[in-house]
DNA sequence: ACGAAAACGAAAATGATTGTCAAAACACCC
DNA sequence: GGGTGTTTTGACAATCATTTTCGTTTTCGT
């Protein structure tokens, strides 16, 4: 139950980033700063953290899983920069309602939703 | 430019299905019904069809790409069954507006969004 | 029918993710 | 401190969807 050292290292690496990062990416960063952590362990840590709801995960266009340690643990969505992958947490009560209604209207049960907004953030837009 | 025979076969296989299908899946189905089509060609056809906006694509939880020939070519979203992957096309003007506003409010440009609703459809719910 | 260009498909390459398994780190007890 | 059963770790192999390669076959215009 206690927070493992390795797992803590992965979490810190995530905390240090404002955007979504991939497992491979985090692994490279950790090794670069001297850690002897293994790739397998990074995957395991991310799996555990996302299972426990401590971090959010989403898929990039090419199917790669990317993770983020968000400030809020409550349900929210993201506005993600396509260039630097920085993300802003956003909420949308209207969207929550809409999704639930749609599901119910068509007789679906156990309804959930996946909502992400993509774009190019201010700094990256200017730089282009 | 003309619609290739192979590409047409892939499209028909998709038309015949109410839900989202993976490339591997479509390949197996086509071979099963006697076609000599190659896996590479299925991937190429799906790529071309989705590039031209003729079919929709999304990623399953485990990152696999799945495709669907939707009735409407205009912008819409999906309510997808987790069990049989059948999908219903849905629209949400409020969501469109919300996503655009969020992007603008945070200084993002070229804003797009990805919105899907998941659940278990009526038939599959009953069967459980 | 003839040659260039486009489409095909088999097989190899890629790349993220997962499975295996023995070694290392821990925890608890004597 | 040493013994010992449990958990964590990491090197390496195995998966598996997707992409590349690269000859071969078709299609097309002439
Ligand atoms: Zn978040
Ligand atoms: Zn939501
Ligand atoms: Zn659709
Ligand atoms: Zn939309």
PDB file of C-alpha atoms (C1' of nucleotides) in Angstrom, chain B residues 6-7 10 23-24 27 30-31 36-48 67, chain C residues 7-13, chain D residues 18-23:
ATOM      1  CA  UNK B   6     -10.091  -3.251 -53.270  1.00  0.00           C
ATOM      2  CA  UNK B   7     -10.950  -0.019 -51.596  1.00  0.00           C
ATOM      3  CA  UNK B  10     -13.252  -2.548 -47.718  1.00  0.00           C
ATOM      4  CA  UNK B  23      -8.333  -3.280 -39.687  1.00  0.00           C
ATOM      5  CA  UNK B  24      -7.375  -6.776 -38.530  1.00  0.00           C
ATOM      6  CA  UNK B  27      -9.131  -8.233 -43.043  1.00  0.00           C
ATOM      7  CA  UNK B  30     -12.848 -10.271 -46.067  1.00  0.00           C
ATOM      8  CA  UNK B  31     -10.555 -13.290 -46.275  1.00  0.00           C
ATOM      9  CA  UNK B  36      -7.586 -12.554 -51.660  1.00  0.00           C
ATOM     10  CA  UNK B  37      -7.000  -9.052 -50.341  1.00  0.00           C
ATOM     11  CA  UNK B  38      -3.814  -8.393 -48.389  1.00  0.00           C
ATOM     12  CA  UNK B  39      -3.594  -6.891 -44.917  1.00  0.00           C
ATOM     13  CA  UNK B  40      -1.485  -4.024 -46.203  1.00  0.00           C
ATOM     14  CA  UNK B  41      -4.183  -3.079 -48.656  1.00  0.00           C
ATOM     15  CA  UNK B  42      -6.830  -3.046 -45.967  1.00  0.00           C
ATOM     16  CA  UNK B  43      -4.702  -0.617 -43.989  1.00  0.00           C
ATOM     17  CA  UNK B  44      -4.120   1.510 -47.061  1.00  0.00           C
ATOM     18  CA  UNK B  45      -7.802   1.582 -47.937  1.00  0.00           C
ATOM     19  CA  UNK B  46      -8.826   2.561 -44.417  1.00  0.00           C
ATOM     20  CA  UNK B  47      -6.190   5.253 -44.378  1.00  0.00           C
ATOM     21  CA  UNK B  48      -7.415   6.689 -47.675  1.00  0.00           C
ATOM     22  CA  UNK B  67     -13.348   2.515 -38.249  1.00  0.00           C
TER      23      UNK B  67
ATOM     24  C1'  DA C   7      -2.383  -0.649 -56.892  1.00  0.00           C
ATOM     25  C1'  DC C   8      -1.275  -5.082 -54.623  1.00  0.00           C
ATOM     26  C1'  DG C   9       0.385  -8.418 -51.351  1.00  0.00           C
ATOM     27  C1'  DA C  10       4.013 -11.152 -48.983  1.00  0.00           C
ATOM     28  C1'  DA C  11       7.337 -10.699 -45.921  1.00  0.00           C
ATOM     29  C1'  DA C  12      10.387  -7.978 -42.978  1.00  0.00           C
ATOM     30  C1'  DA C  13      10.816  -4.012 -39.909  1.00  0.00           C
TER      31       DA C  13
ATOM     32  C1'  DT D  18       0.766  -0.806 -37.908  1.00  0.00           C
ATOM     33  C1'  DT D  19       4.263   0.640 -41.387  1.00  0.00           C
ATOM     34  C1'  DT D  20       7.998  -0.192 -44.867  1.00  0.00           C
ATOM     35  C1'  DT D  21       9.989  -2.511 -48.520  1.00  0.00           C
ATOM     36  C1'  DC D  22      10.071  -4.153 -52.796  1.00  0.00           C
ATOM     37  C1'  DG D  23       9.027  -7.089 -56.443  1.00  0.00           C
TER      38       DG D  23
END
